[in-house]
PDB file of C-alpha atoms in Angstrom:
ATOM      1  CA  UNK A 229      -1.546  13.102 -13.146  1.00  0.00           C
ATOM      2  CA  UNK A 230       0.655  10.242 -13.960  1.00  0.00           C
ATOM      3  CA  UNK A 231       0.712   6.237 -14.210  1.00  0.00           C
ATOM      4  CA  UNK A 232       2.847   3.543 -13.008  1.00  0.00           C
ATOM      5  CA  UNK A 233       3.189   0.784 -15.341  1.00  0.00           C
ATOM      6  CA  UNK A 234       4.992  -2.837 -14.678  1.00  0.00           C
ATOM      7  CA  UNK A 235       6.111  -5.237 -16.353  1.00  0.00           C
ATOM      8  CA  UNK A 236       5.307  -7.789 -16.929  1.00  0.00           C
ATOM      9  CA  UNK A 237       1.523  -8.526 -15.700  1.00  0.00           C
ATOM     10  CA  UNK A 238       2.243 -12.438 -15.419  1.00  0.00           C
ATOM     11  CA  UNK A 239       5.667 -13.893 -14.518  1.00  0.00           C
ATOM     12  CA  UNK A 240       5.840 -17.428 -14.736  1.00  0.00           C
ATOM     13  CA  UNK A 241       9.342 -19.060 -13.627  1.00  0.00           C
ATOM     14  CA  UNK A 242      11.077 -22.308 -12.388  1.00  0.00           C
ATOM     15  CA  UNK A 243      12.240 -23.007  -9.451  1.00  0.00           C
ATOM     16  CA  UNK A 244      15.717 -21.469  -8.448  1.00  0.00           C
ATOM     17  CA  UNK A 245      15.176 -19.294 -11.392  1.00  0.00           C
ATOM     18  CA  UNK A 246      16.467 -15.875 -11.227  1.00  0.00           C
ATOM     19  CA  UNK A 247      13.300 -13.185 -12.079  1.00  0.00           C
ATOM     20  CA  UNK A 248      13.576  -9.683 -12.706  1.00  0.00           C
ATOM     21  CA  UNK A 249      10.258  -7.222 -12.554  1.00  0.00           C
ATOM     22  CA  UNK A 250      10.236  -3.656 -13.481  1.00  0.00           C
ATOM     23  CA  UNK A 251       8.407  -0.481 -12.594  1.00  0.00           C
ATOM     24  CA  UNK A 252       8.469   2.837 -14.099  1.00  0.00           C
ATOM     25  CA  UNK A 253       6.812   5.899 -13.380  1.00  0.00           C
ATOM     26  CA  UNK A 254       6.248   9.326 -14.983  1.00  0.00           C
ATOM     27  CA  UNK A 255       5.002  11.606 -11.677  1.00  0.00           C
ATOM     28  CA  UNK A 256       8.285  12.263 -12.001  1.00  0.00           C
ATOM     29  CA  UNK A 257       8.224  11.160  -7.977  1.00  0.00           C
ATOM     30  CA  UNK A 258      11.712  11.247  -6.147  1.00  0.00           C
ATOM     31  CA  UNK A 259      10.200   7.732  -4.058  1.00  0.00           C
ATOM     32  CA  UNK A 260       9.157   4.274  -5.419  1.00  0.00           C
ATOM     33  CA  UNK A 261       8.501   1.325  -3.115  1.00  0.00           C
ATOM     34  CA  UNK A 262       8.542  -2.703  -4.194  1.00  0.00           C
ATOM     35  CA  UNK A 263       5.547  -4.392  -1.923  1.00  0.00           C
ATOM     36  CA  UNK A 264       4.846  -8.050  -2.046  1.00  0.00           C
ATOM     37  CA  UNK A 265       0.848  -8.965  -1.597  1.00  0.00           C
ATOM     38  CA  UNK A 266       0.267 -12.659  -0.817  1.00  0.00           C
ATOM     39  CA  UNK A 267      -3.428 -14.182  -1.308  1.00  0.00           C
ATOM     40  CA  UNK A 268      -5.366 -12.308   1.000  1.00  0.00           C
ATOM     41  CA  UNK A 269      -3.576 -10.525   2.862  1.00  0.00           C
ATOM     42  CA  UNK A 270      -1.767  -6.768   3.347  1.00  0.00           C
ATOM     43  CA  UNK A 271       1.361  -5.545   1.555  1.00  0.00           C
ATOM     44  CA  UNK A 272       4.578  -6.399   2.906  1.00  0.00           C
ATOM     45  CA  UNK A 273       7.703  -3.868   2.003  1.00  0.00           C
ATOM     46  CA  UNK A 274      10.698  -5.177   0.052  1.00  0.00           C
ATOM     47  CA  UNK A 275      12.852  -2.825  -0.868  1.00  0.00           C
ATOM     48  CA  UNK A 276      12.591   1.498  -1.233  1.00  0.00           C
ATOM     49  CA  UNK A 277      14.470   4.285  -3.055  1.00  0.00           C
ATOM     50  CA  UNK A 278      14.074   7.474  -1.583  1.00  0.00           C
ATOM     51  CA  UNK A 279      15.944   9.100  -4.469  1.00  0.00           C
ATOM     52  CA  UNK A 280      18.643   7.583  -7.128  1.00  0.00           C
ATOM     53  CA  UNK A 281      21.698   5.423  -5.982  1.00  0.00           C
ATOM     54  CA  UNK A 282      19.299   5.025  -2.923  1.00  0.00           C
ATOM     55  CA  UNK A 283      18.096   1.475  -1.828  1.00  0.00           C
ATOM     56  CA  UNK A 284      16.575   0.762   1.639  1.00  0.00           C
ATOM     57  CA  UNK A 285      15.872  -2.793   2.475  1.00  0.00           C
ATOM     58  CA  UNK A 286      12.226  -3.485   4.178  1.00  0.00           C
ATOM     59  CA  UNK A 287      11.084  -6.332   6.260  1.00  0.00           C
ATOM     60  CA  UNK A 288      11.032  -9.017   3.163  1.00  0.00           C
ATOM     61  CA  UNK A 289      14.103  -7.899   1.288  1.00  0.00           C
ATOM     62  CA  UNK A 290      16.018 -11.307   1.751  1.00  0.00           C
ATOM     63  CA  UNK A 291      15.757 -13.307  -1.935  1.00  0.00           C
ATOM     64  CA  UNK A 292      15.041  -9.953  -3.501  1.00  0.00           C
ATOM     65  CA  UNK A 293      17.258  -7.575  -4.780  1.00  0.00           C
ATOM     66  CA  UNK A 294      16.506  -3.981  -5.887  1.00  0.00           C
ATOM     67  CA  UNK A 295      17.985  -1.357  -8.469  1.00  0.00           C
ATOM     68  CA  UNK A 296      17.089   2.063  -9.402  1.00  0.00           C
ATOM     69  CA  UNK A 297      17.775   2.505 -12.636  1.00  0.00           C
ATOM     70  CA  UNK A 298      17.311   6.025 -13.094  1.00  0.00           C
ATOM     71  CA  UNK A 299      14.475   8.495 -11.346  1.00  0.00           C
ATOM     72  CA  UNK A 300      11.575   6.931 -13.250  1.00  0.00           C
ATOM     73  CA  UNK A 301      12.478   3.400 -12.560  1.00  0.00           C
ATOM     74  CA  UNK A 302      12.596   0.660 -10.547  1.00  0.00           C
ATOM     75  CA  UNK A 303      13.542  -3.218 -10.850  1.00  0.00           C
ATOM     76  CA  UNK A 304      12.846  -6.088  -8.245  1.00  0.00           C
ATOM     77  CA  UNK A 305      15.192  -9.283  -8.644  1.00  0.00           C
ATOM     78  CA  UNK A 306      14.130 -12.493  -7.221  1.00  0.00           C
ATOM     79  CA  UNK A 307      17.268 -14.125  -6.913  1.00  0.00           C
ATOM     80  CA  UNK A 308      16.344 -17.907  -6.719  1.00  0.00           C
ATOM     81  CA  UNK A 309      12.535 -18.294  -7.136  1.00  0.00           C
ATOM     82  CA  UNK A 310      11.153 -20.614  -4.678  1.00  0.00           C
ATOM     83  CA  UNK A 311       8.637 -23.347  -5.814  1.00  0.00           C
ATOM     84  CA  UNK A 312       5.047 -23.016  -5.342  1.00  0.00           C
ATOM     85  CA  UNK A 313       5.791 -19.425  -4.468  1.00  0.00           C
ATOM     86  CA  UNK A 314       2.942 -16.989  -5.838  1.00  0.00           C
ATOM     87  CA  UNK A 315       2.330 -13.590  -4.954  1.00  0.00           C
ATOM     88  CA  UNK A 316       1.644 -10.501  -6.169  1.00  0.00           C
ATOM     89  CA  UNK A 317       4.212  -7.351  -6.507  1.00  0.00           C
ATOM     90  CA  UNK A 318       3.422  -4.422  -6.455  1.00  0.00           C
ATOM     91  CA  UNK A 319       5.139  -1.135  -7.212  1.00  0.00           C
ATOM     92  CA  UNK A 320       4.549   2.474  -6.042  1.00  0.00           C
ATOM     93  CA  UNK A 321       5.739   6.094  -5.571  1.00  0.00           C
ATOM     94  CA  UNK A 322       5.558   8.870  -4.015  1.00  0.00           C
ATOM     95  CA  UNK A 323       7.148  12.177  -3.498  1.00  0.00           C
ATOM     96  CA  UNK A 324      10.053  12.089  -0.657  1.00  0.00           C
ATOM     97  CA  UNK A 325       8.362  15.072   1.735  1.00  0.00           C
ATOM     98  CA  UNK A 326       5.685  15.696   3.593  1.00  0.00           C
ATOM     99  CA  UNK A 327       2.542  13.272   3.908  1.00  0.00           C
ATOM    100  CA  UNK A 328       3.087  11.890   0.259  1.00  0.00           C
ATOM    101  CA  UNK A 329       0.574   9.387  -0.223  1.00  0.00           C
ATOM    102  CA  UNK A 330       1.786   6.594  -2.496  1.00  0.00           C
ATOM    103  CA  UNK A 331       0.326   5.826  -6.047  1.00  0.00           C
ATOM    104  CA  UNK A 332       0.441   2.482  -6.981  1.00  0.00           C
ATOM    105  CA  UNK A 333       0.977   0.173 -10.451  1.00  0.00           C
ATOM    106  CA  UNK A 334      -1.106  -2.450 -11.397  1.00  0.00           C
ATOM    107  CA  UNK A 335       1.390  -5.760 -10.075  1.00  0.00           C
ATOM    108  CA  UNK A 336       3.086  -8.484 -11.248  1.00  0.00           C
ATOM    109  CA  UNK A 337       1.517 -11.652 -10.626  1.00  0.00           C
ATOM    110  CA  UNK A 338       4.057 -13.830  -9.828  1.00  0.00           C
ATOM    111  CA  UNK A 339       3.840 -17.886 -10.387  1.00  0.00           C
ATOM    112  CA  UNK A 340       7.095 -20.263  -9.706  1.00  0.00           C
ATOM    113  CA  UNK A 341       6.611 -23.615 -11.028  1.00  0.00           C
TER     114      UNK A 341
ATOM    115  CA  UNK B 236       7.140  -1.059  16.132  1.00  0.00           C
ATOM    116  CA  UNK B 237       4.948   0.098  14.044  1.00  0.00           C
ATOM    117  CA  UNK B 238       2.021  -1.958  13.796  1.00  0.00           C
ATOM    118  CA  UNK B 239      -1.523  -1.729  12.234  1.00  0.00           C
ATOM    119  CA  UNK B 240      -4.346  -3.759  12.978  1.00  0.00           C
ATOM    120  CA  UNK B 241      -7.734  -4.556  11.221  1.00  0.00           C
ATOM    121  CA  UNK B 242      -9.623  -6.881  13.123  1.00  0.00           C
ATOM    122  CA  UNK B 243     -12.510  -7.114  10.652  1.00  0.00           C
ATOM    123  CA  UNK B 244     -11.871  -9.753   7.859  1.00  0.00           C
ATOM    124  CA  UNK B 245     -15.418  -8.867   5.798  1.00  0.00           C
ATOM    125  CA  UNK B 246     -18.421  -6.768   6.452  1.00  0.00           C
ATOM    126  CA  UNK B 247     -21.651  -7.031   4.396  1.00  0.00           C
ATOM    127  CA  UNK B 248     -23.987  -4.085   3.551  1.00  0.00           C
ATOM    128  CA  UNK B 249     -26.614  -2.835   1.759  1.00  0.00           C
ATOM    129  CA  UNK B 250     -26.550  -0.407  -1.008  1.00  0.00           C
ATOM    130  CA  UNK B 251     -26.799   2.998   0.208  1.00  0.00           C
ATOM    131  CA  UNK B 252     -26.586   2.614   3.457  1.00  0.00           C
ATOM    132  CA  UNK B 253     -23.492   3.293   5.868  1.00  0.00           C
ATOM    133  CA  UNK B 254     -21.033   0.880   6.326  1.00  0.00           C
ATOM    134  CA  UNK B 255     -17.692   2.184   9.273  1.00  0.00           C
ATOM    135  CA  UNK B 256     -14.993  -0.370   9.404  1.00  0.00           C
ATOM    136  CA  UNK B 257     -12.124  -0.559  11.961  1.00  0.00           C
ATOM    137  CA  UNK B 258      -8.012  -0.153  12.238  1.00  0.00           C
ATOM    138  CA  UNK B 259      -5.818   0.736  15.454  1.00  0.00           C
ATOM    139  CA  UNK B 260      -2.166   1.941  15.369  1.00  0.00           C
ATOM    140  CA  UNK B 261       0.887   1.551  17.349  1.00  0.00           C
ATOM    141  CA  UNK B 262       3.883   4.109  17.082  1.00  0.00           C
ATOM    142  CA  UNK B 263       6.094   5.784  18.936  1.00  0.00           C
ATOM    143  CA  UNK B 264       6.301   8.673  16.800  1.00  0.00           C
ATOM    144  CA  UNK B 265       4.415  12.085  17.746  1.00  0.00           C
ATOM    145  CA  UNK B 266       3.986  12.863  14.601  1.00  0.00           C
ATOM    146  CA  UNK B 267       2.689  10.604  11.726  1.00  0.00           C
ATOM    147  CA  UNK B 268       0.105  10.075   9.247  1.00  0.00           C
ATOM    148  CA  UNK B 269      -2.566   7.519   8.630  1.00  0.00           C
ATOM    149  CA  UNK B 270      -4.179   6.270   4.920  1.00  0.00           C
ATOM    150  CA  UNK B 271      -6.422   4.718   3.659  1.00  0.00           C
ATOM    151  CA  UNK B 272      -6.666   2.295   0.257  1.00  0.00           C
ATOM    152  CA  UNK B 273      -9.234   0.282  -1.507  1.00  0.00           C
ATOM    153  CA  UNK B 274      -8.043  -2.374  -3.964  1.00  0.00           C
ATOM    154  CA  UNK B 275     -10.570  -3.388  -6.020  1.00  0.00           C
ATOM    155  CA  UNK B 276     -10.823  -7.028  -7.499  1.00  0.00           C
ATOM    156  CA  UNK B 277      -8.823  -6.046 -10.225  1.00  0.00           C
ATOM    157  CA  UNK B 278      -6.231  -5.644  -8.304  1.00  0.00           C
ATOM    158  CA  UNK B 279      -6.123  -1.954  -8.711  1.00  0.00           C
ATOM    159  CA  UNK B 280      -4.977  -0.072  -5.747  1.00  0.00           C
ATOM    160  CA  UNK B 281      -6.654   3.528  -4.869  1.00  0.00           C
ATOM    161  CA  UNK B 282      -5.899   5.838  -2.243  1.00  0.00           C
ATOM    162  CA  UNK B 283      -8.939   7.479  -0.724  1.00  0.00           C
ATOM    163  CA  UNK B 284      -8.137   9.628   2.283  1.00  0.00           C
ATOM    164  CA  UNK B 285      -5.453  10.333   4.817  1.00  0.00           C
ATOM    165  CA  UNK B 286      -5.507  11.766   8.256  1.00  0.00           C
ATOM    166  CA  UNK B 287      -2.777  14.118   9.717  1.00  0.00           C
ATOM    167  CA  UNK B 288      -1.912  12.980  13.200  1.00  0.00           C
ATOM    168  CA  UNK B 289      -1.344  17.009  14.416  1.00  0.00           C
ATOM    169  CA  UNK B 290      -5.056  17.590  12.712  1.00  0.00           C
ATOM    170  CA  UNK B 291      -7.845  17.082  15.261  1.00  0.00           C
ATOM    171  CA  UNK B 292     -10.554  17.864  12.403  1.00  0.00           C
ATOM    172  CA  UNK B 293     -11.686  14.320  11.444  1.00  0.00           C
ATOM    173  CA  UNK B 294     -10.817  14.558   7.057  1.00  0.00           C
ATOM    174  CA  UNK B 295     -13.559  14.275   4.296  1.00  0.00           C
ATOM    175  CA  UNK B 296     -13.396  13.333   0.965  1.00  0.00           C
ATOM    176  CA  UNK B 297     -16.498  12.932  -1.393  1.00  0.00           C
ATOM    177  CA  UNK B 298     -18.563  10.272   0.296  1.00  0.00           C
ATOM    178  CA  UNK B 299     -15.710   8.950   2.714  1.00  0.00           C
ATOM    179  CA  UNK B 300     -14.815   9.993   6.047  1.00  0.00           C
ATOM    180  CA  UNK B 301     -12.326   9.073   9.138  1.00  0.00           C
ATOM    181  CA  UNK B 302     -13.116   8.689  12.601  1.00  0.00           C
ATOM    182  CA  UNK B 303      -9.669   9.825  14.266  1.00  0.00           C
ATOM    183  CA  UNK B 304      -9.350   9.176  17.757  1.00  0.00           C
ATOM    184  CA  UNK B 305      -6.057   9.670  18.752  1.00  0.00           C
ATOM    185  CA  UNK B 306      -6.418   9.027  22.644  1.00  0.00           C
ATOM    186  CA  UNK B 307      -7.205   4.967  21.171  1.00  0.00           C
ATOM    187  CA  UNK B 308      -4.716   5.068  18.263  1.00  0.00           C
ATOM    188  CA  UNK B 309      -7.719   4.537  16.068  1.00  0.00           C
ATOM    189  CA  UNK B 310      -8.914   5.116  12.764  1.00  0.00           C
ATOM    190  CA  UNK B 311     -11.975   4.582  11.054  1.00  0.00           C
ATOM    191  CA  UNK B 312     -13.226   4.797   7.517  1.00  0.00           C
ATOM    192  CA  UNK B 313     -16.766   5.362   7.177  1.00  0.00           C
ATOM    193  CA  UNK B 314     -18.599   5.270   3.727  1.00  0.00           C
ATOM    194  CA  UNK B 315     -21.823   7.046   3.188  1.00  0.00           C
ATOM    195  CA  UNK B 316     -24.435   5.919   0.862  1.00  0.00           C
ATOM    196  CA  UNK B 317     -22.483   2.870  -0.214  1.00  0.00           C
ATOM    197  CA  UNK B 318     -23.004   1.774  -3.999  1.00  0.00           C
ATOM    198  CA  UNK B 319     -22.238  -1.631  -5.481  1.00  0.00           C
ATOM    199  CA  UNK B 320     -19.051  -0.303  -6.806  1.00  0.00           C
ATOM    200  CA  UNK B 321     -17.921  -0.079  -3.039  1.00  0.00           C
ATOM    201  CA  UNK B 322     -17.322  -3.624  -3.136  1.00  0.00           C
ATOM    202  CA  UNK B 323     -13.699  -4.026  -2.364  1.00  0.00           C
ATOM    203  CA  UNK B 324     -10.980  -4.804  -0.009  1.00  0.00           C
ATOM    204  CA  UNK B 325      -9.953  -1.894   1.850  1.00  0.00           C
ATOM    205  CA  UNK B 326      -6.712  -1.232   3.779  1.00  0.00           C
ATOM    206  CA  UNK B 327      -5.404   1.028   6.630  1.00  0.00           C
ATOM    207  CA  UNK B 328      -2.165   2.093   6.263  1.00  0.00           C
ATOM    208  CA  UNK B 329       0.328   4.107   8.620  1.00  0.00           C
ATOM    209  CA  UNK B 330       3.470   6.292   7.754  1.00  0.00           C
ATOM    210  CA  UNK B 331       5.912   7.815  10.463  1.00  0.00           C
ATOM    211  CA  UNK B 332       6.622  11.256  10.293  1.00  0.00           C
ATOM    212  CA  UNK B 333       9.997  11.162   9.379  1.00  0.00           C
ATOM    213  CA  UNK B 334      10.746  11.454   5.559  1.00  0.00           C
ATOM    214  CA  UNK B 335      12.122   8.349   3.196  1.00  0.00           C
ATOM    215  CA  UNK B 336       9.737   6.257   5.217  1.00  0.00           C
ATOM    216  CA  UNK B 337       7.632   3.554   3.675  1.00  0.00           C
ATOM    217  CA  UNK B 338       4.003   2.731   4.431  1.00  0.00           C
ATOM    218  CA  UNK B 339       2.885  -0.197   6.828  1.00  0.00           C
ATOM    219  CA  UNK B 340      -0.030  -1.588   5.919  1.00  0.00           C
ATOM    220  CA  UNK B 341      -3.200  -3.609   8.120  1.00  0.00           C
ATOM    221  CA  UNK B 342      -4.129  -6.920   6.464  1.00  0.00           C
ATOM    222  CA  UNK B 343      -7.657  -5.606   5.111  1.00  0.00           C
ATOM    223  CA  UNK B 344     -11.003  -5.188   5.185  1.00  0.00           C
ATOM    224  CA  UNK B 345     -13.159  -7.126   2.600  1.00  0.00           C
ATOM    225  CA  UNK B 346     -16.534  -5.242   1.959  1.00  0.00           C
ATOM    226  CA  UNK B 347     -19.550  -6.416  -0.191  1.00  0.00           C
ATOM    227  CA  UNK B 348     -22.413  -4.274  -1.004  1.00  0.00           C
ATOM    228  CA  UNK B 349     -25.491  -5.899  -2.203  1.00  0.00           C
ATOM    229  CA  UNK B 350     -28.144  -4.135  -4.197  1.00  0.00           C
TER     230      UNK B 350
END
């Protein structure tokens, strides 16, 4: 088993703020995943990393950038917060082959002011 | 494009008694996979169960099943003798078959279980 932690649980920001959230994760996975959930509705991709030094964007990746750090994590960067912007982002991973269903972390709650 | 669909926004049941909810697919892969999640009003999200597309045995796990019916691109989750801790928002998810891909997910299924 393993976990996938993030920090921090509540981001609170102004607008045009730059934000950073981070992931790690100890399944020792090769993939982790940024998704953004807004009020009720599905998860949306950002960015991926299929391995280190690799970043793929997904269908929301413009105002975020991604970096992965090392194998175990993962940071998001909002890169000017938008004003009455408030979702929730979540981070998971998986391994890179086969099926590989993807574990995910509890979320960020994110709240721009 | 990949696309997945769940038309049904909330379904209401009664504790133990069945409750099947709804997603359809669109790919153009022949091979992919199919998941689903329940987040729970923590927040928390769980996977449950995935279906192979290459497997025609519909999967089981514990007291949730799929109804795979690849002819209609659909996939079902059916839960058996539902329990109050059922309660939660539930999500269909699709993966094509080739690797470093990322999950796309349908917009959810809210399900209440009354006692």
């Amino acid at each position: 088993g393993g976990i996938i932690t993030q920090t921090p649980k509540f981001l609170i920001g102004q607008e045009g703020q730059k934000l950073t959230l981070k992931c790690q994760q100890n399944f020792n996975h090769d993939t982790m995943y940024w998704y953004r959930q807004d009020s009720g509705k599905g998860l949306r991709l950002i960015y991926y990393s299929i391995t280190e030094n690799d970043l793929q964007k997904g269908d929301l990746s413009e105002g975020y950038d991604a970096s992965r750090e090392k194998k175990s994590s993962f940071s998001l960067t909002v890169t000017s917060a938008q004003k009455n912007e408030m979702a929730v982002f979540l981070c998971a991973s998986s391994i890179r082959t086969g099926p590989y269903e993807q574990y995910f972390g509890p979320g960020t709650r994110l709240t721009v002011l | 494009a990949q696309k997945v669909t769940q038309t049904q926004t909330s379904i209401s049941v009664m504790e133990k008694t069945t409750v099947t909810m709804d997603c359809v697919y669109e790919t153009q892969d022949s091979s992919y996979f199919l998941f689903w999640y329940k987040q729970t009003a923590s927040g928390e999200i769980v996977f449950l169960i995935r279906q192979d597309s290459y497997k025609k045995e519909n999967a089981t796990v514990g007291h949730y099943s799929l109804n795979f019916q690849k002819p209609k691109s659909s996939i079902g989750l059916i839960i058996t003798a539902t329990q109050i801790e059922d309660s939660a928002v539930y999500f269909c998810a699709m993966r094509e078959g080739q690797g470093g891909r990322a999950l796309i997910f349908g917009t959810g299924t809210t399900v209440s279980v009354s006692p």
